[in-house]
XYZ file of C-alpha atoms in Angstrom:
376
model
C 0.000 0.000 0.000
C 1.271 3.487 -0.840
C 2.534 5.827 1.832
C 0.501 8.934 2.549
C 1.145 12.009 0.452
C 2.969 13.649 3.354
C 5.216 10.623 3.749
C 5.897 10.545 0.027
C 6.984 14.173 0.133
C 9.349 13.542 3.003
C 10.873 10.615 1.120
C 14.133 11.786 -0.393
C 13.449 9.820 -3.564
C 10.646 12.198 -4.474
C 12.693 15.317 -3.860
C 14.318 16.712 -6.994
C 18.063 16.301 -7.015
C 20.462 18.216 -9.205
C 20.296 15.397 -11.726
C 16.527 15.049 -11.884
C 13.854 16.944 -13.727
C 13.022 20.147 -11.886
C 9.264 20.479 -11.633
C 8.308 23.770 -10.014
C 4.689 22.746 -9.575
C 5.576 20.112 -6.951
C 5.113 20.933 -3.250
C 8.493 21.619 -1.644
C 8.142 22.021 2.099
C 6.575 19.537 4.491
C 4.903 22.248 6.577
C 3.095 23.515 3.472
C 1.436 20.200 2.675
C -1.982 20.882 4.170
C -2.226 24.341 2.618
C -0.920 23.045 -0.675
C -3.453 20.208 -0.775
C -6.388 22.537 -0.195
C -5.217 25.245 -2.581
C -4.142 22.805 -5.296
C -7.510 21.062 -5.291
C -9.257 24.441 -5.523
C -7.515 25.078 -8.849
C -8.578 21.751 -10.339
C -10.387 22.150 -13.642
C -13.789 21.226 -12.193
C -13.690 24.199 -9.818
C -13.509 26.930 -12.463
C -14.036 25.611 -15.997
C -17.802 26.135 -16.110
C -17.314 29.735 -14.954
C -15.126 30.323 -18.017
C -16.833 27.992 -20.446
C -16.461 30.487 -23.320
C -12.987 31.706 -22.343
C -11.222 28.364 -22.088
C -10.964 25.478 -24.542
C -13.934 23.113 -25.055
C -13.738 20.534 -22.275
C -15.115 17.035 -21.717
C -14.735 15.003 -18.519
C -14.118 11.289 -18.076
C -14.333 10.448 -14.335
C -11.427 8.968 -12.391
C -12.664 7.044 -9.361
C -10.761 6.679 -6.107
C -9.936 3.095 -7.056
C -8.735 4.276 -10.500
C -6.328 6.661 -8.779
C -5.019 3.817 -6.629
C -4.385 1.748 -9.752
C -2.384 4.588 -11.340
C -0.297 4.817 -8.156
C 0.364 1.081 -7.892
C 1.316 0.671 -11.547
C 3.778 3.558 -11.419
C 5.374 2.283 -8.221
C 5.647 -1.295 -9.463
C 6.907 -0.664 -12.967
C 8.286 2.850 -13.458
C 9.305 4.576 -10.241
C 12.789 3.061 -10.026
C 13.347 3.591 -13.740
C 12.564 7.296 -13.253
C 14.885 7.528 -10.266
C 17.761 6.115 -12.314
C 16.738 8.013 -15.476
C 16.567 4.841 -17.561
C 14.751 6.431 -20.486
C 15.115 3.531 -22.894
C 13.693 1.045 -20.410
C 10.717 3.291 -19.663
C 10.024 3.572 -23.389
C 10.316 -0.184 -23.809
C 7.981 -0.967 -20.911
C 5.317 1.703 -21.416
C 3.237 -0.443 -23.787
C 3.987 -3.930 -22.449
C 4.075 -3.576 -18.637
C 0.657 -5.247 -18.280
C 1.994 -8.485 -19.776
C 3.745 -9.009 -16.434
C 0.908 -7.678 -14.286
C -2.350 -9.508 -14.899
C -3.686 -8.058 -11.634
C -3.711 -4.566 -13.148
C -4.333 -5.536 -16.776
C -8.051 -6.084 -16.244
C -8.448 -2.597 -14.765
C -6.388 -1.114 -17.601
C -8.635 -2.664 -20.252
C -11.744 -1.416 -18.446
C -10.618 2.208 -18.097
C -9.303 2.177 -21.676
C -12.715 1.071 -22.942
C -14.470 3.681 -20.796
C -12.151 6.474 -21.954
C -12.347 5.505 -25.631
C -16.144 5.504 -25.436
C -16.053 9.047 -24.025
C -13.687 10.154 -26.807
C -15.832 8.611 -29.546
C -19.032 10.155 -28.208
C -17.652 13.619 -27.431
C -15.331 14.054 -30.410
C -16.611 11.909 -33.302
C -15.087 14.263 -35.886
C -11.946 15.309 -34.020
C -8.869 13.150 -34.451
C -6.342 15.172 -32.442
C -6.909 15.732 -28.720
C -5.157 17.075 -25.645
C -5.604 15.137 -22.394
C -4.745 15.939 -18.789
C -6.054 15.136 -15.344
C -7.968 17.610 -13.194
C -4.711 19.188 -12.074
C -1.896 18.729 -14.581
C -0.837 17.170 -17.855
C 1.639 14.344 -18.376
C 4.105 16.634 -20.128
C 7.030 14.921 -18.414
C 6.150 11.789 -20.423
C 6.571 13.474 -23.822
C 10.206 12.476 -24.234
C 9.267 8.805 -23.980
C 7.119 8.856 -27.099
C 8.894 6.918 -29.798
C 8.774 9.703 -32.367
C 9.883 12.477 -30.004
C 13.442 12.765 -31.307
C 12.192 12.725 -34.895
C 9.760 15.567 -34.121
C 12.537 17.500 -32.367
C 14.912 17.141 -35.321
C 12.167 18.187 -37.739
C 11.450 21.348 -35.738
C 15.161 22.104 -35.444
C 15.610 21.819 -39.218
C 13.273 24.808 -39.686
C 15.894 27.199 -38.277
C 18.594 28.729 -40.500
C 21.229 27.899 -37.873
C 20.124 24.823 -35.904
C 23.298 24.872 -33.828
C 22.178 27.993 -31.965
C 21.157 27.330 -28.392
C 17.954 29.378 -28.644
C 16.875 27.441 -31.737
C 17.480 24.114 -30.026
C 15.401 25.063 -26.987
C 12.522 26.355 -29.126
C 12.616 23.114 -31.129
C 12.668 21.060 -27.927
C 9.715 22.925 -26.387
C 7.765 22.704 -29.640
C 8.418 18.969 -29.909
C 7.253 18.521 -26.317
C 4.057 20.449 -27.025
C 3.314 18.511 -30.226
C 3.904 15.256 -28.358
C 0.949 16.096 -26.107
C -1.334 15.523 -29.087
C -3.126 12.183 -28.686
C -5.622 10.299 -30.831
C -6.836 7.414 -28.664
C -7.398 6.193 -25.123
C -4.363 3.950 -25.509
C -2.110 6.958 -26.131
C -3.577 8.879 -23.202
C -3.122 6.042 -20.730
C 0.372 5.193 -21.985
C 1.493 8.713 -21.078
C -0.421 8.921 -17.792
C 0.895 5.614 -16.462
C 4.572 6.549 -16.893
C 4.197 10.180 -15.768
C 5.665 11.139 -12.411
C 3.477 14.259 -12.438
C 0.290 12.196 -12.757
C 1.561 9.840 -10.066
C 2.159 12.729 -7.659
C -1.257 14.222 -8.414
C -2.981 10.898 -7.749
C -1.130 10.683 -4.430
C -2.380 14.142 -3.513
C -5.938 13.384 -4.595
C -6.203 10.103 -2.678
C -4.667 11.654 0.426
C -6.731 14.844 0.456
C -10.119 13.674 -0.809
C -12.848 11.353 0.442
C -12.161 7.715 -0.409
C -15.752 7.126 -1.492
C -15.957 6.855 -5.278
C -19.194 8.854 -5.186
C -17.468 11.823 -3.510
C -14.036 11.564 -5.128
C -13.675 14.340 -7.708
C -10.959 13.731 -10.286
C -11.260 13.464 -14.048
C -9.413 12.884 -17.263
C -9.865 16.148 -19.147
C -10.285 15.928 -22.925
C -9.926 18.945 -25.201
C -9.393 19.495 -28.917
C -5.686 19.864 -29.626
C -5.212 23.516 -30.573
C -1.725 24.506 -31.808
C -0.094 27.163 -29.636
C 3.339 28.560 -30.465
C 5.738 28.203 -27.538
C 6.362 31.965 -27.408
C 2.641 32.723 -27.143
C 1.963 31.336 -23.668
C 1.872 33.651 -20.668
C 1.577 33.334 -16.902
C -0.527 35.904 -15.059
C -0.619 36.579 -11.323
C -3.932 37.651 -9.809
C -4.116 39.022 -6.268
C -7.400 40.168 -4.777
C -8.988 39.842 -8.225
C -6.433 42.183 -9.824
C -4.029 41.077 -12.544
C -0.773 42.340 -11.049
C 1.976 40.698 -13.124
C 2.373 38.889 -16.418
C 5.316 36.819 -17.630
C 6.432 34.968 -20.696
C 5.701 31.320 -19.834
C 8.599 29.682 -21.683
C 11.149 32.186 -20.436
C 14.283 30.276 -21.486
C 13.704 31.314 -25.096
C 14.057 34.628 -26.891
C 11.391 35.570 -29.445
C 11.911 38.537 -31.737
C 8.221 38.877 -32.547
C 7.313 38.732 -28.861
C 9.598 41.695 -28.240
C 7.971 43.544 -31.131
C 4.449 42.714 -29.994
C 5.006 43.109 -26.257
C 2.819 46.191 -25.729
C 0.032 44.872 -27.968
C 0.005 41.520 -26.192
C -0.160 43.148 -22.776
C -3.128 45.301 -23.775
C -4.840 42.327 -25.411
C -4.528 40.172 -22.288
C -5.512 43.015 -19.932
C -8.637 43.668 -21.985
C -9.501 39.969 -22.129
C -9.021 39.504 -18.392
C -10.930 42.617 -17.316
C -13.809 42.222 -19.754
C -14.244 38.446 -20.004
C -12.608 36.722 -17.033
C -12.455 38.837 -13.884
C -16.182 39.202 -13.175
C -16.925 35.567 -13.982
C -14.329 34.425 -11.450
C -16.030 36.423 -8.682
C -17.765 33.118 -7.903
C -14.471 31.227 -7.776
C -13.358 30.054 -4.324
C -10.248 32.224 -4.213
C -9.502 35.764 -5.347
C -5.784 34.926 -5.536
C -4.564 32.607 -8.283
C -2.055 32.165 -11.087
C -3.676 32.056 -14.511
C -2.100 30.843 -17.749
C -3.069 32.419 -21.069
C -2.456 31.387 -24.667
C -2.686 33.372 -27.882
C -3.861 31.157 -30.731
C -3.296 31.991 -34.377
C -6.029 33.892 -36.170
C -6.791 34.484 -39.829
C -3.367 35.982 -40.489
C 0.037 36.247 -38.816
C -0.703 39.475 -36.944
C -1.133 39.715 -33.187
C -4.443 41.528 -33.669
C -6.043 38.444 -35.235
C -4.997 36.166 -32.392
C -7.538 34.833 -29.896
C -6.775 34.788 -26.173
C -7.645 31.645 -24.220
C -7.405 30.692 -20.561
C -5.371 27.492 -20.313
C -5.656 26.787 -16.602
C -5.560 28.158 -13.063
C -2.813 27.385 -10.545
C -2.356 28.029 -6.815
C -1.089 31.482 -5.821
C 1.772 29.847 -3.936
C 5.519 29.402 -4.205
C 4.869 25.845 -5.403
C 3.754 27.407 -8.700
C 6.642 28.481 -10.920
C 7.022 32.265 -10.744
C 8.420 32.380 -14.304
C 10.328 35.691 -14.607
C 9.227 36.786 -11.132
C 10.582 35.672 -7.771
C 8.160 34.619 -5.052
C 10.890 35.065 -2.489
C 12.167 38.500 -3.495
C 9.246 40.091 -5.361
C 6.182 39.189 -3.367
C 5.271 42.878 -3.223
C 5.078 42.954 -7.022
C 3.030 39.772 -7.259
C 0.591 41.167 -4.689
C 0.429 44.536 -6.457
C 1.940 46.507 -3.575
C 4.594 48.273 -5.637
C 4.479 51.559 -7.506
C 5.722 49.656 -10.573
C 2.378 47.981 -11.198
C -0.251 50.180 -9.607
C -1.710 51.314 -12.928
C -1.371 48.132 -14.968
C 0.288 44.713 -14.737
C 4.063 44.530 -14.891
C 4.899 42.460 -17.988
C 8.248 40.687 -18.303
C 9.628 38.817 -21.276
C 13.057 37.542 -22.250
C 14.401 40.482 -24.231
C 17.607 38.940 -25.550
C 19.066 35.493 -26.109
C 19.984 33.995 -22.757
C 23.427 32.458 -22.932
C 23.642 29.130 -21.136
C 19.903 28.420 -21.283
C 20.516 24.892 -22.570
C 22.382 24.118 -19.346
C 19.281 25.156 -17.362
C 17.306 22.276 -18.861
C 17.182 19.013 -16.870
C 20.470 17.166 -17.262
C 18.560 13.969 -18.050
C 16.933 15.588 -21.107
C 20.189 17.115 -22.329
C 22.093 13.867 -21.915
C 19.397 11.826 -23.640
C 19.287 14.095 -26.709
C 23.084 14.111 -26.849
C 23.229 10.311 -26.717
C 20.490 9.892 -29.326
C 22.271 12.265 -31.696
C 25.548 10.370 -31.467
C-alpha cells in the first residue's frame, strides 16, 4: 500500500536532485502540505471551468474514481518509479506499452478504463482526431520524451531554423516537440502517457490523500480537449491578487522571441482587456480571489497579433509551489501582490528580451544527456 502524500513528500526519492527533472509545480516544504493540498484542489479544472466555459478550450470530462487513482499509483510504483529515479529512459520507453503483460492483476483494470475512456472520446469528439488530455490538475508533459517519435519531431522542428546549432533554436525546437507530443488520438495513447508520468503519479497521491475515499465523492477526471496549436512563445503566466491582474510573464522564459519583443505592448493590452472584460467578473464566484492564470494566444486568420484569440489554459495556486516564471516569489512578493508603484496602474509584464546564454544548461540534465546520446 502506498505511503501517505505527506510521507511521500518527506521521502528523499521524491525530492528533486540536481540530476533530476526540476518540476516547479511540486510541493516543496513539508509544513506547506496541508495548505498546498487545499489550494491545489481548488484550482482543479472542475472548480472553475464552467465559470469560463467560453474563455477556455472546449472541455469534456471522463471520471477517475478513487480506485482508478489507486491503480495509477500502484502501476507507477511497481513498474516505473525506479526507472525514473535512475533516469533509464530507454527502459521506460520499452515498458510503457507492455508492462501489463507481467501484471495480470492490473491488466483487467487497464482494459476497463481504456474502454471507458475511448467511449467518451468517440461520443464527445466523433469528428476530431487530435486531442489534448490531462487530469484535473496537470498534464503528463514529463512523459513526452518517452514517445517513440519524439526525437524525430525534435529534429524536424530544429531543421526549420537557418542555424540549428544555436542554443535558442534548439530550446525552441525542444519545447515545440514537447508540445506537439501532447497531441493524442486514442485512449491507448492517453493512458500510456499517464501511467509513466511522475506528475500524474504525484497528483494521484495528492488526490487520494486529500479527498474522500468514497468513489461517489471523489472528484478527479481525465480532461479531454481538442488539440489547438499554440506557439511556444505565445503562452503567458498571469498573477492575480485580490482579483487584480498584477503581473504577467512569458511562460517559456528560457527562449528569446523577436516577434514577442515587437508585440510586447500589444500583447499586454490584449490580455488586460480579455481579463478585465471576459474573465475577472466571472471568477467572482471562484473560491479564491488569488490565483495564477495561464493564457495562450492562438493563431487567427493571419500572422498578426491583432487576429490572435486569447484563451485561458488553466488556473494554478497562488503559492511558491507554482513556478514564478520571470518573477521571484521570495524576493518580489510585493510585485506579485500589487503593492509596488511599478504595477499600480497596470500589470508589470516581463519577457526575455535577448538570447539567454547558457539556457541549454538550465534544462534538466537527463533531457540534455538523452538528446546528446540519441544524436551520437
